Each structure stands twice: as C-alpha cells, then as structure tokens.
Coordinates of C-alpha atoms and ligand atoms in Angstrom, one line a residue:
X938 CA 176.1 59.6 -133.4
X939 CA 178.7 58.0 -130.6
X940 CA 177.0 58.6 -127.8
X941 CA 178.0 57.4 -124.1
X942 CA 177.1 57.3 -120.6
X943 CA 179.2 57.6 -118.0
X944 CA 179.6 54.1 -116.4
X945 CA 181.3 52.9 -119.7
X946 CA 183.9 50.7 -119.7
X947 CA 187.5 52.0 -120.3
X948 CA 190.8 50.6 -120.3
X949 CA 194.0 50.6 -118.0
X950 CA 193.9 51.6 -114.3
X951 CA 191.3 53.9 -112.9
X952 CA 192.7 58.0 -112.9
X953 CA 193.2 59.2 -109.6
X954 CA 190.7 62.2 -109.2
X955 CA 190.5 65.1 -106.3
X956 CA 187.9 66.8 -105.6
X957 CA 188.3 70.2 -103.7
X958 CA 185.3 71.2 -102.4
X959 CA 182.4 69.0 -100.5
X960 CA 179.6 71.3 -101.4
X961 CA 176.8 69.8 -103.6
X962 CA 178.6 70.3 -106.9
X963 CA 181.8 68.8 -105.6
X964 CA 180.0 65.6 -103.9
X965 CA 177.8 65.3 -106.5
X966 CA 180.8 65.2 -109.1
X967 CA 182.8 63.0 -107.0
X968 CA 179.8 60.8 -107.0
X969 CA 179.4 60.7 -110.6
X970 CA 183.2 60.3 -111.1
X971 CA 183.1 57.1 -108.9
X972 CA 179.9 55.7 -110.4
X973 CA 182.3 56.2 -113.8
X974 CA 184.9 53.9 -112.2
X975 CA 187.7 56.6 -111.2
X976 CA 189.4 56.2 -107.8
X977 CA 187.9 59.6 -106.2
X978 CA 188.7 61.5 -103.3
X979 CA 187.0 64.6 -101.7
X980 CA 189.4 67.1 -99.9
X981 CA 186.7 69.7 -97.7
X982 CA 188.4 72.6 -96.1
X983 CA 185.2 72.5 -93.0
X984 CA 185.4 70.0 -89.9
X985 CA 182.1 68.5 -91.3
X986 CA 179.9 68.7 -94.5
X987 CA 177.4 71.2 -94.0
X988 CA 175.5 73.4 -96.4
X989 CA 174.1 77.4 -95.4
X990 CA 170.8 78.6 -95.5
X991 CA 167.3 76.6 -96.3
X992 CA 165.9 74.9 -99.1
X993 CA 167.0 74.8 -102.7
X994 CA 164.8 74.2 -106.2
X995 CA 166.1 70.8 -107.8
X996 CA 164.7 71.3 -111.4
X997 CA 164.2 67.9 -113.6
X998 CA 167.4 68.5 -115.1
X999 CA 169.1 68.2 -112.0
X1000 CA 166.9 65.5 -110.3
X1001 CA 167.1 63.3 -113.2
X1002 CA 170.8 62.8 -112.8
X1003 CA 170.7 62.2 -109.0
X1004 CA 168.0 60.0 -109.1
X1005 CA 170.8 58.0 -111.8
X1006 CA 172.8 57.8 -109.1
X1007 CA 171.0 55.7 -107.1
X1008 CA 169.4 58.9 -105.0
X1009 CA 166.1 58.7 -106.0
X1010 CA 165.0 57.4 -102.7
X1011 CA 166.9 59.7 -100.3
X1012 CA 165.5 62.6 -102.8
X1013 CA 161.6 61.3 -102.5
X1014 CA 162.7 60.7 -98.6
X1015 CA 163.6 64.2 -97.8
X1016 CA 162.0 66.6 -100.5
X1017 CA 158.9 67.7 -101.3
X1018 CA 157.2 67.4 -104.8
X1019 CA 155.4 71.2 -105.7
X1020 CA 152.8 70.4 -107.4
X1021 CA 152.4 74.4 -109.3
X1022 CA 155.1 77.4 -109.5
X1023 CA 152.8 80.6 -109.1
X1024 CA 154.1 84.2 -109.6
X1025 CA 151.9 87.1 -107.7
X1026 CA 151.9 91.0 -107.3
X1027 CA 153.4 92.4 -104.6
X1028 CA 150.9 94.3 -102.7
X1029 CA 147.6 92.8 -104.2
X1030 CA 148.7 89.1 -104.5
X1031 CA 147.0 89.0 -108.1
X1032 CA 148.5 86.4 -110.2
X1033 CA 150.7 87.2 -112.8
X1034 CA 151.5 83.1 -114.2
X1035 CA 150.8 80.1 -112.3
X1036 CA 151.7 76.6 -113.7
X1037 CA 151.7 73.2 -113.0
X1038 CA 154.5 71.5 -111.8
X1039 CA 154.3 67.8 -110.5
X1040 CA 153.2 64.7 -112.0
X1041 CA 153.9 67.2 -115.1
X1042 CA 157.4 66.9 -115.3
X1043 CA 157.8 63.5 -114.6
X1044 CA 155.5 63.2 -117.6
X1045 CA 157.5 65.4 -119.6
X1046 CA 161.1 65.0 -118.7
X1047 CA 161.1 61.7 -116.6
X1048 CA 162.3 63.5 -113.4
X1049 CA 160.2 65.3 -110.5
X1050 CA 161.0 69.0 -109.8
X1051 CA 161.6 68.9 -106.2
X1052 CA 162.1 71.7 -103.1
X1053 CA 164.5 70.3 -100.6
X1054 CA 166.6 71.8 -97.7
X1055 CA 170.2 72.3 -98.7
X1056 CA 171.3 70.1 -95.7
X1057 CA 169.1 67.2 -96.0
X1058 CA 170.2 67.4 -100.0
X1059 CA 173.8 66.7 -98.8
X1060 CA 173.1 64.5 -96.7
X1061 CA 171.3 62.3 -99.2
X1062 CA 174.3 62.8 -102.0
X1063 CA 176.8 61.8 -99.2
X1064 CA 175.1 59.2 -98.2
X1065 CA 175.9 57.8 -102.0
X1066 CA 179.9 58.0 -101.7
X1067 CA 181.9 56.2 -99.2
X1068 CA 182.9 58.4 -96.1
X1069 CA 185.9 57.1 -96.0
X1070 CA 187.2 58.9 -99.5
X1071 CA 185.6 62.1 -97.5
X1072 CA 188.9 64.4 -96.0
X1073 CA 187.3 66.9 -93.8
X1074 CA 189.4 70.3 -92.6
X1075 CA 191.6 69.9 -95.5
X1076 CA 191.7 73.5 -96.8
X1077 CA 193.3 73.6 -99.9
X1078 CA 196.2 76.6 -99.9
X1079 CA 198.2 75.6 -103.3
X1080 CA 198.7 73.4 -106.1
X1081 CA 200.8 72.1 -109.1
X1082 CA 200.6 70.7 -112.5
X1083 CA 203.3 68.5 -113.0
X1084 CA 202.6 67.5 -116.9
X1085 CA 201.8 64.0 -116.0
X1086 CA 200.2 64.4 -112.7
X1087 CA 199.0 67.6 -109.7
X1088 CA 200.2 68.3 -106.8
X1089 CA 198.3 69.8 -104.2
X1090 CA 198.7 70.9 -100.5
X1091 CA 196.7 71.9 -97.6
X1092 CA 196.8 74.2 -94.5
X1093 CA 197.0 71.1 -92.2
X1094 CA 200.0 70.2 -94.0
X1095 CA 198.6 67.4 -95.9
X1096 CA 200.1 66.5 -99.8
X1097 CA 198.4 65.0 -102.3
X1098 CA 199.8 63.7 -106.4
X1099 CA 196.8 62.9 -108.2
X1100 CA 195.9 62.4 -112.2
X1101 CA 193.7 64.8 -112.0
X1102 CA 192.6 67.9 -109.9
X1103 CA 188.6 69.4 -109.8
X1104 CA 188.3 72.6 -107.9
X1105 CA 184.7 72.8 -106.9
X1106 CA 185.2 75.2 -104.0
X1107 CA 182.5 77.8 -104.7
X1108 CA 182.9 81.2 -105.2
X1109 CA 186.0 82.3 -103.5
X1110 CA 187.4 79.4 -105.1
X1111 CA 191.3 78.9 -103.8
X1112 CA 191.6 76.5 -107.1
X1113 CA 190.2 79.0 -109.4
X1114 CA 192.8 81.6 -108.5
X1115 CA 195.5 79.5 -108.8
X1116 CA 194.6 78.8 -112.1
X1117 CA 193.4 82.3 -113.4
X1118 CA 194.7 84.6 -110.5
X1119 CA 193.0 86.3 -107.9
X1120 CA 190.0 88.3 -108.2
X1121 CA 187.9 89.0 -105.9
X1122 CA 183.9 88.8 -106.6
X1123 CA 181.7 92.3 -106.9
X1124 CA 178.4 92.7 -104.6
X1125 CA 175.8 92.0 -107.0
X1126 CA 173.8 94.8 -105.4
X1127 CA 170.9 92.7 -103.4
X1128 CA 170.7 90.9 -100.1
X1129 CA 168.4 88.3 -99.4
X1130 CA 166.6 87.3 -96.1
X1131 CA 166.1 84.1 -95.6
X1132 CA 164.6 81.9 -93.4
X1133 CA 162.2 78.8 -91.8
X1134 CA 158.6 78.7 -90.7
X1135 CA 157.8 75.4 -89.1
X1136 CA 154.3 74.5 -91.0
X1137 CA 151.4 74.9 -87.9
X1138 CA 152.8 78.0 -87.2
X1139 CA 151.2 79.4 -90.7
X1140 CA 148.8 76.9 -91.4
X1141 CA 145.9 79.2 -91.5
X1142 CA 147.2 80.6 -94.7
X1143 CA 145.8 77.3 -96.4
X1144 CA 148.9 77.7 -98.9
X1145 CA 149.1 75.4 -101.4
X1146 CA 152.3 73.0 -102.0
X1147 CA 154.0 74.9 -104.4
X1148 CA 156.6 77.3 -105.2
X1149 CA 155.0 81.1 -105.1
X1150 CA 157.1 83.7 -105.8
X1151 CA 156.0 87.7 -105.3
X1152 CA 157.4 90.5 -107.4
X1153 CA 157.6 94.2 -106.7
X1154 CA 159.5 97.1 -107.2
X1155 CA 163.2 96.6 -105.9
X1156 CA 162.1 93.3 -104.4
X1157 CA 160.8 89.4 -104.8
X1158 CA 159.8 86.9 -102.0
X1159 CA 160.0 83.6 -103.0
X1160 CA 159.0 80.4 -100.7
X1161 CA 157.9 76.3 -100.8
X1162 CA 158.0 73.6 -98.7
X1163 CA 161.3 71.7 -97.8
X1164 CA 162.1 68.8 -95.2
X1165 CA 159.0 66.9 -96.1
X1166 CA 156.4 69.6 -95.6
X1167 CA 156.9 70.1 -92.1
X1168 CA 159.2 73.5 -93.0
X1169 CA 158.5 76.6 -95.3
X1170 CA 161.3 78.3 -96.6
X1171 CA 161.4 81.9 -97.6
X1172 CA 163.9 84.1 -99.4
X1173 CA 163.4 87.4 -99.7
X1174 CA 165.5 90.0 -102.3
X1175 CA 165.8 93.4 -102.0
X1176 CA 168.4 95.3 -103.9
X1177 CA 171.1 98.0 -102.0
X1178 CA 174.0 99.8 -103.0
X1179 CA 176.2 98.2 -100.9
X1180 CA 177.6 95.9 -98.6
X1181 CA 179.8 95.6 -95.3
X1182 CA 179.4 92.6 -93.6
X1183 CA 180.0 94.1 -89.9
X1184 CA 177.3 96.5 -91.0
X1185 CA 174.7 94.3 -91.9
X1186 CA 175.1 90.9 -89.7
X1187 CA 173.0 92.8 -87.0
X1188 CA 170.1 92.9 -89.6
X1189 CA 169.3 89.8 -89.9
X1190 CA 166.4 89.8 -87.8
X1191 CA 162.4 89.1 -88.4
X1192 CA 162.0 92.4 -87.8
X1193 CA 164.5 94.1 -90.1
X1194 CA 163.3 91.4 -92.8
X1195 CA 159.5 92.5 -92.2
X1196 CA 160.6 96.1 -92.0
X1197 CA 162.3 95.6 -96.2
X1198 CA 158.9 93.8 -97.0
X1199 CA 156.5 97.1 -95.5
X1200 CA 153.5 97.3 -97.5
X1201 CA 153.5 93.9 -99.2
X1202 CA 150.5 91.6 -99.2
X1203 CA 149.4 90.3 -95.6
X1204 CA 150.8 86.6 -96.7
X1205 CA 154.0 87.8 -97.3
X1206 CA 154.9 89.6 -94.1
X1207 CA 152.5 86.6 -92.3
X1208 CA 155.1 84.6 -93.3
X1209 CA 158.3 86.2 -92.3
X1210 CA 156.4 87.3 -88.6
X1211 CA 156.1 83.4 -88.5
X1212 CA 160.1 83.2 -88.7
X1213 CA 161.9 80.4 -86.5
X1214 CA 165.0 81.7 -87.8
X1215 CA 166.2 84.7 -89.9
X1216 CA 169.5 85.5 -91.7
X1217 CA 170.8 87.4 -94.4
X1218 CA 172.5 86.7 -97.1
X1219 CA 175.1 89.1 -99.7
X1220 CA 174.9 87.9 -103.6
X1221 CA 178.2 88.3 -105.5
X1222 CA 178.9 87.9 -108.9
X1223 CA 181.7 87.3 -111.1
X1224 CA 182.3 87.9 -114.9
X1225 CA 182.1 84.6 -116.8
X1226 CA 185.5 82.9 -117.4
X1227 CA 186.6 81.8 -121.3
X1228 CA 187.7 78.7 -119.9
X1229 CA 188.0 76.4 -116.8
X1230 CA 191.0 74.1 -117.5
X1231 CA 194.3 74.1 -117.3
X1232 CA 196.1 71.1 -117.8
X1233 CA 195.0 68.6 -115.4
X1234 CA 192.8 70.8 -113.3
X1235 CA 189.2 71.9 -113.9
X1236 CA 186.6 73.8 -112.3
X1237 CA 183.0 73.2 -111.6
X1238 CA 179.4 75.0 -110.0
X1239 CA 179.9 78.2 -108.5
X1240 CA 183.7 77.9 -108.6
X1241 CA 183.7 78.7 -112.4
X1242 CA 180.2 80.3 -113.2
X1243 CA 178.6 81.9 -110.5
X1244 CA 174.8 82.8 -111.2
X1245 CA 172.5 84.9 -110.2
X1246 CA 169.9 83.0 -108.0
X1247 CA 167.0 84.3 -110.3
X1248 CA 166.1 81.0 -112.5
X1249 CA 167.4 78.2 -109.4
X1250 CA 169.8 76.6 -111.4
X1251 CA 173.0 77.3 -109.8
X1252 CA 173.1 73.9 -107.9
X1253 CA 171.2 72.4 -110.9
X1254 CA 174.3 73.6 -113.4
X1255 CA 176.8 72.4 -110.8
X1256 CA 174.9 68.9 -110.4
X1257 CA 175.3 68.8 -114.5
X1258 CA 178.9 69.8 -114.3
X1259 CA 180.0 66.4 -112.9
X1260 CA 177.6 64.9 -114.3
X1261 CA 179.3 65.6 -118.2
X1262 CA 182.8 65.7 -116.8
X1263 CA 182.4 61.9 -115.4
X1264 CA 180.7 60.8 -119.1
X1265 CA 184.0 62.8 -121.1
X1266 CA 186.8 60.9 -118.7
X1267 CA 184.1 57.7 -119.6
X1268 CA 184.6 58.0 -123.1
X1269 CA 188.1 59.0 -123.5
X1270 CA 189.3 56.7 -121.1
X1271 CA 193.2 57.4 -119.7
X1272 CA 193.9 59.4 -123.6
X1273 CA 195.1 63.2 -123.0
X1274 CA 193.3 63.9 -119.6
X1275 CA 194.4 67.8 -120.3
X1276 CA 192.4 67.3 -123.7
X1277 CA 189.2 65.7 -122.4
X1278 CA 189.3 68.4 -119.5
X1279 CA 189.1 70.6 -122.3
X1280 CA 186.1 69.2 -124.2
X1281 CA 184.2 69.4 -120.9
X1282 CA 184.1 73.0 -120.3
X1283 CA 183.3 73.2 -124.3
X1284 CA 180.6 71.2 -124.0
X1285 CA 179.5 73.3 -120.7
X1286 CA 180.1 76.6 -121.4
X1287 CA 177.1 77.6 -123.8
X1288 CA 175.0 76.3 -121.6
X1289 CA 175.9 77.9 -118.2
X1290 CA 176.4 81.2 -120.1
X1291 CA 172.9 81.2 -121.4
X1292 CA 171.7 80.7 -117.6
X1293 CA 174.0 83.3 -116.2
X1294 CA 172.8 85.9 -119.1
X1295 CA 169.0 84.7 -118.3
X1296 CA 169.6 84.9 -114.3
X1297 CA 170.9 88.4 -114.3
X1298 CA 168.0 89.4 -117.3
X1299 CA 165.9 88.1 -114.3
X1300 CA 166.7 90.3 -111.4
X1301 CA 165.5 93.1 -113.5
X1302 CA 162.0 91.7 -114.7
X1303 CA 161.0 90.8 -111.1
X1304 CA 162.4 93.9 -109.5
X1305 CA 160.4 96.4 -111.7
X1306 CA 158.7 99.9 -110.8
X1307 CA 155.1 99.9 -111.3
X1308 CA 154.4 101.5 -114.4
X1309 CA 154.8 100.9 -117.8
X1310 CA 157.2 98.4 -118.0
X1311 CA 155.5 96.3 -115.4
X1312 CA 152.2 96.3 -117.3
X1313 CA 154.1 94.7 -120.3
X1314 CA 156.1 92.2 -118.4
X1315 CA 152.6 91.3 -116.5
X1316 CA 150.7 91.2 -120.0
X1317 CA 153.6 89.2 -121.5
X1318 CA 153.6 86.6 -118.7
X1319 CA 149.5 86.4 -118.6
X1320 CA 149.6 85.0 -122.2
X1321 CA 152.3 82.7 -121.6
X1322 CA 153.6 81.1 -118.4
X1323 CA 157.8 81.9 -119.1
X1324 CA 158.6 79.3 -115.5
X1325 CA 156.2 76.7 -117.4
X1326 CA 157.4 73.2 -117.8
X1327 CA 156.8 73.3 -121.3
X1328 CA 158.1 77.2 -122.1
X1329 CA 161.6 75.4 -119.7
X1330 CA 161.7 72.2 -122.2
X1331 CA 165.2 73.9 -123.4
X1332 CA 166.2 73.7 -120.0
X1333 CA 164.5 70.6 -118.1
X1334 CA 164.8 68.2 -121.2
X1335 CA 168.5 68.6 -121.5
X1336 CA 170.9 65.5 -120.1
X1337 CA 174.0 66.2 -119.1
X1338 CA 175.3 63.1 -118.7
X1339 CA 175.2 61.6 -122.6
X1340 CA 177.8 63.5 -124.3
X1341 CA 178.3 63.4 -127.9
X1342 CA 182.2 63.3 -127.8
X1343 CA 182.6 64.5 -131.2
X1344 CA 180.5 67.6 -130.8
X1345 CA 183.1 69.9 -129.9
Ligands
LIG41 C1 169.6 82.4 -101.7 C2 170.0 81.4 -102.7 C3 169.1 80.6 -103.3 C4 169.5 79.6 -104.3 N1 168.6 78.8 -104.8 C5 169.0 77.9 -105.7 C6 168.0 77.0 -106.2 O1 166.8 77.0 -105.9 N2 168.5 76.0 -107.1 C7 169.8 75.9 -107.5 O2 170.1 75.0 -108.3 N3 170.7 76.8 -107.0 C8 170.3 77.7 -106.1 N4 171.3 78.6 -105.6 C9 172.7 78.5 -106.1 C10 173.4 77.4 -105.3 O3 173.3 77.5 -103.9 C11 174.9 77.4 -105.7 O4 175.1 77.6 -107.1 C12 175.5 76.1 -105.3 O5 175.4 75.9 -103.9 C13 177.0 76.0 -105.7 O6 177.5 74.8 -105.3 P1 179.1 74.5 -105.3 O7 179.2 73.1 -104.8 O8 179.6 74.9 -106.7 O9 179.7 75.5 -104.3 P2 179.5 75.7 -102.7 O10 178.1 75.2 -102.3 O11 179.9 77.0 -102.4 O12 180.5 74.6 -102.1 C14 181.9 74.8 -102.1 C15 182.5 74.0 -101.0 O13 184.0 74.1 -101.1 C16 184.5 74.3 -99.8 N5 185.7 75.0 -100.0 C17 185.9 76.3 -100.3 N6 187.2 76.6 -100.3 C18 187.9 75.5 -100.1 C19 189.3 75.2 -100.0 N7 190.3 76.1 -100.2 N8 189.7 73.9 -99.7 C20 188.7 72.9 -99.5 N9 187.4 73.2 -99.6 C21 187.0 74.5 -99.9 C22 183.4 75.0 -99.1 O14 183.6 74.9 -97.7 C23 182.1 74.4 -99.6 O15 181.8 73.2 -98.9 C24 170.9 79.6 -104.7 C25 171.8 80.4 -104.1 C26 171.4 81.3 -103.1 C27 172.4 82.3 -102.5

C-alpha cells in the first residue's frame, strides 16, 4: 500500500496556503500544513486568538496528532490526564458504565485522552506556528477562484492571491457560503450551561479525576478537570423549544443553571452552587454537506460538519481535518491542487458523517424519560461500557494523518 506522512518530500516551490479561521481547527491545520512544508498563513477575523467557554475532551485520536506536532509538552503542561469516564443516574447517582481511561489509552492507541481548557489548548497550538504568519482582525467578506490561484478580501480592506484557500471559520462560516450559498444554521433544540469551579471550593466532594457524566430525562451534566487540576468544568444540557438570544442572555446565571438541574443528585447542583462563572450556550446544527471543495478552496471542523457535542469529537474531527489535508497536498505535491482538495474531503467524509449520525443518536439516549426505554439503555450499558476505550477502538485507533492516496 503507498502510504505517506505528511512531512514528505515534494517537488517545486511550496503552495501558498490561507487559512480563514484561527480557531483550533484552523491553527491546528495551518500547523500541520507548515510542518508539511507549505508557506501558510492564518487570516483571524478577532483582535486576538481566543477560544469561548471552558474545557474540551481531546480524545487519543486527536492528541496523538498534536503531540506529532511537537505539542506533546504544552498538552502534558496544561491538561489534565482522567484517569476513568463514569456515566451516573440523574437523581440517585447510581452508575450506569464507568471505564478506565488513562495509562489505558496510551497503552492502547499510543496517545493520552486528555481534558484541557479551550484557551490554554490554543495557546499551546499557537505556540507551535510562528506569530508572525498570524493576521488578526482580518474578517474575511469575499473571495475568488481564479483557475490557477484565489483571491480573497477582508473588511479591513486587506487582499490576498493565494494557491490555495481553507475556510475554517466555524459554523457561520463566511467561506462556506460563498462556496455553497447562505444558509443559516437551525437551533438544535438544547442550551447548555456552562461553567468553572475553582477546585477547594468543592473539594469536599472527594471527586475523582475523571470525566463523569449524569443523565436524566431532558438533560445531562457532564464535568472534569481542566487547567491542571486546579479548575472543574461543567456543562450542563437541557433541551427547549426555542431560542432568542436577547431572551436568554439574562439566564445565564448559577441560579437559573441550578434552577434547570432541580431535583438532581446533591453533587450535581453542589457543583454548579460552587460556580465562579456561569454562561449559556445555544447548540446549532446544520445538515451534512455532499462535499467541501470547490476548486482551490476547502472547508474544515465546524465550518463543513457541525456535530452535536454528544461523543466530544468536534474539535477532535477538526484536529484530523488538517491533519489528512496536510498528508494529501504531501503526497501529491503541486499536481491538480483542485483534485487533491477533492480526495480530502473523500477520505473525510465517511468518517465525520458516522460521528455526526452517532452525536445526534446521542442526545436522545442521554436525555431519556424514565421508563422503559431507560431500563434498556441502562441494562445495555451495564453489560458493556459503549465510552470504553476498547468498545471506541474504531474511533481512538484511527490516524488521520497516513493517508492511503489511492483509496479514493
Ligand atoms: C459545549 C460544547 C462542548 C464541546 N466539547 C467538545 C469536546 O469535548 N471535544 C471536542 O473535540 N469538541 C467539542 N466541542 C466541539 C468543538 O468546540 C468545535 O467542534 C470546535 O471548536 C470547532 O473548531 P473550528 O476551528 O472548526 O471552529 P471555531 O472554533 O468556531 O473557530 C472558527 C474561527 O474562525 C473565526 N472566523 C469566523 N468567521 C470568520 C471570518 N469571516 N473571517 C476570519 N475569521 C473568521 C472565528 O473567530 C473563530 O476563531 C464542544 C462544543 C460545545 C459547544
């Protein structure tokens, strides 16, 4: 089989390559891409690089190709290693499957999983590319495939020709609708309250350094460690039939957050009480695009295959994103850029489907009634762990950055 890494060697000058977008897909690409030998620049529409909310699941999948790009430090630095994922009931705490998660899957898949806070993670993948290939408040407004080359232009005024274009730009991506049109995404139907505990403030629950998450009905409540132990971070779901932003900023307080968890177990609402800060969060969704390329301009992450938070994989799929497109450009070299954007998104697009399918499949297993179905799902999980590292081999084993080039 012709395998190859990126990194490999190619031939004729280095493609010119912009990123839109310096979230962690985007940086993480542009990283990658740069590590491949392209000349790389990021193009950021905010003043400085900065990533909302708290802390984020790096699964081994995703770890494994930071830690290739020389991250493995920053990661071990900043994170936090969980050493179990346990899933409880709602209101009793009884557990439904509990795993183990660290040294396991460095056993297994040669990678840690690791709980990190979103800022700190950017931070530690911009610390890898050179801040001077960084252009912040460069919003990108329009953009043009000129057969050979695209153009691009920004709200400041700014123009750019470059070989190649990658719109990472999240969900309302600007790049996205210029390819495809504009569409704007639905309200998935849940809101999320999120938030930080420093650790002494909840110290008395003794809680073990792992990822716990609690189901009930219309509801979960998820938290672990980030920023080296010293912060818990907590997200809590609960689903609603709609969404108006002016409506629901005011809501974002502890006491609206314990108010949606009323009746859960004592650690749950002990942990929200403990709250240094508190916000809410809308989810949208998007149906899944056929394909990501046109031309000389590609998508990546959230920008073409939003997912429901519900397996923590949207960074992860983002992160593997780059990760293939830098090892395709590798291996083609300069030959057909529009061609070898193509075989990209081929080689992607089973895989993020499956995890969008599985994400949404989610919301409704942990959200359940009490009843019937919940005493299925709960016998289903007792006999086998489904967030195990072993039942996840599918998923954590996988590397995204050795494509087979003749596989599509
Ligand atoms: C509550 C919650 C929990 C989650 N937990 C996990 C988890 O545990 N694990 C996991 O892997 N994923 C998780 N996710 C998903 C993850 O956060 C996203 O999938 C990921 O952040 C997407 O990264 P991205 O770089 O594609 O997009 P974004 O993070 O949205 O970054 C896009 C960037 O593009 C910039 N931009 C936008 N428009 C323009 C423009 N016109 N010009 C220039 N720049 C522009 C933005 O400012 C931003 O910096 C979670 C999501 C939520 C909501």
């Amino acid at each position: 089989m012709n395998k190859c890494h990126t990194g490999q060697k190619r031939t004729g000058a280095p493609l010119r390559i912009a990123v839109i977008g310096g979230g962690i897909g985007g940086l993480t690409a542009a990283l990658s891409l740069r590590q491949a030998g392209f000349e790389v620049d990021v193009y950021e529409q905010a003043p400085e690089l900065t990533q909302i909310g708290g802390g984020i699941n790096m699964g081994p999948n995703a770890a494994r190709i930071l830690r290739r790009l020389g991250l493995a430090a920053g990661l071990d630095r900043q994170g936090v290693r969980p050493l179990l994922t346990h899933q409880r009931r709602w209101q009793d705490g009884r557990t439904l499957q509990r795993a183990p998660l660290n040294p396991l899957c460095e056993a297994l898949y040669g990678a840690p999983h690791v709980t990190i806070h979103r800022a700190d993670l950017l931070a530690v993948i911009a610390s890898g590319f050179p801040a001077e290939h960084i252009h912040l408040g460069h919003r990108l407004v329009g953009l043009a495939d000129k057969g050979d080359s695209t153009e691009a232009w920004f709200e400041n005024g700014a123009q750019i020709t470059v070989d190649l274009l990658v719109g990472a730009d999240g969900i309302h991506s600007a790049v996205r609708a210029a390819l495809f049109g504009a569409e704007a995404p639905r309200f998935a139907g849940c809101v999320a309250y999120r938030g930080l505990v420093p650790a002494e403030r909840i110290a008395g629950l003794g809680l073990e350094i792992g990822s716990q998450s609690w189901v009930g009905p219309g509801a979960h409540f998820v938290h672990y460690f980030v920023s080296r132990g010293r912060l818990l971070n907590f997200v809590g779901w609960t689903e609603h039939d709609s969404w108006n932003r002016e409506d629901w900023t005011d809501r974002a307080t502890v006491d609206r957050a314990l108010a949606a968890f009323e009746g859960w177990h004592p650690q749950v609402r002990q942990i929200i009480a403990a709250a240094e800060t508190c916000f809410i969060w809308a989810l949208f969704d998007r149906d899944p695009l056929p394909r990501w390329s046109v031309g000389r301009t590609t998508l990546l992450g959230d920008a073409c295959h939003p997912m429901y938070p519900f397996m923590g994989q949207g960074a992860a799929q983002a992160i593997e994103d780059g990760a293939t497109l830098a090892a395709c450009l590798a291996a083609a070299g300069n030959a057909d850029p529009a061609a070898t954007l193509r075989r990209y998104e081929q080689l992607r697009l089973p895989r993020v489907t499956r995890l969008q399918d599985l994400s949404r499949a989610n919301k409704t297993r942990f959200h359940m009634r009490d009843g019937p179905g919940q005493r299925a799902r709960d016998a289903e999980w007792a006999k086998a762990a489904d967030r195990s590292p072993d039942a996840l081999r599918w998923l954590y084993e996988f590397d995204a950055g050795v494509v087979d080039p003749m596989a599509v």
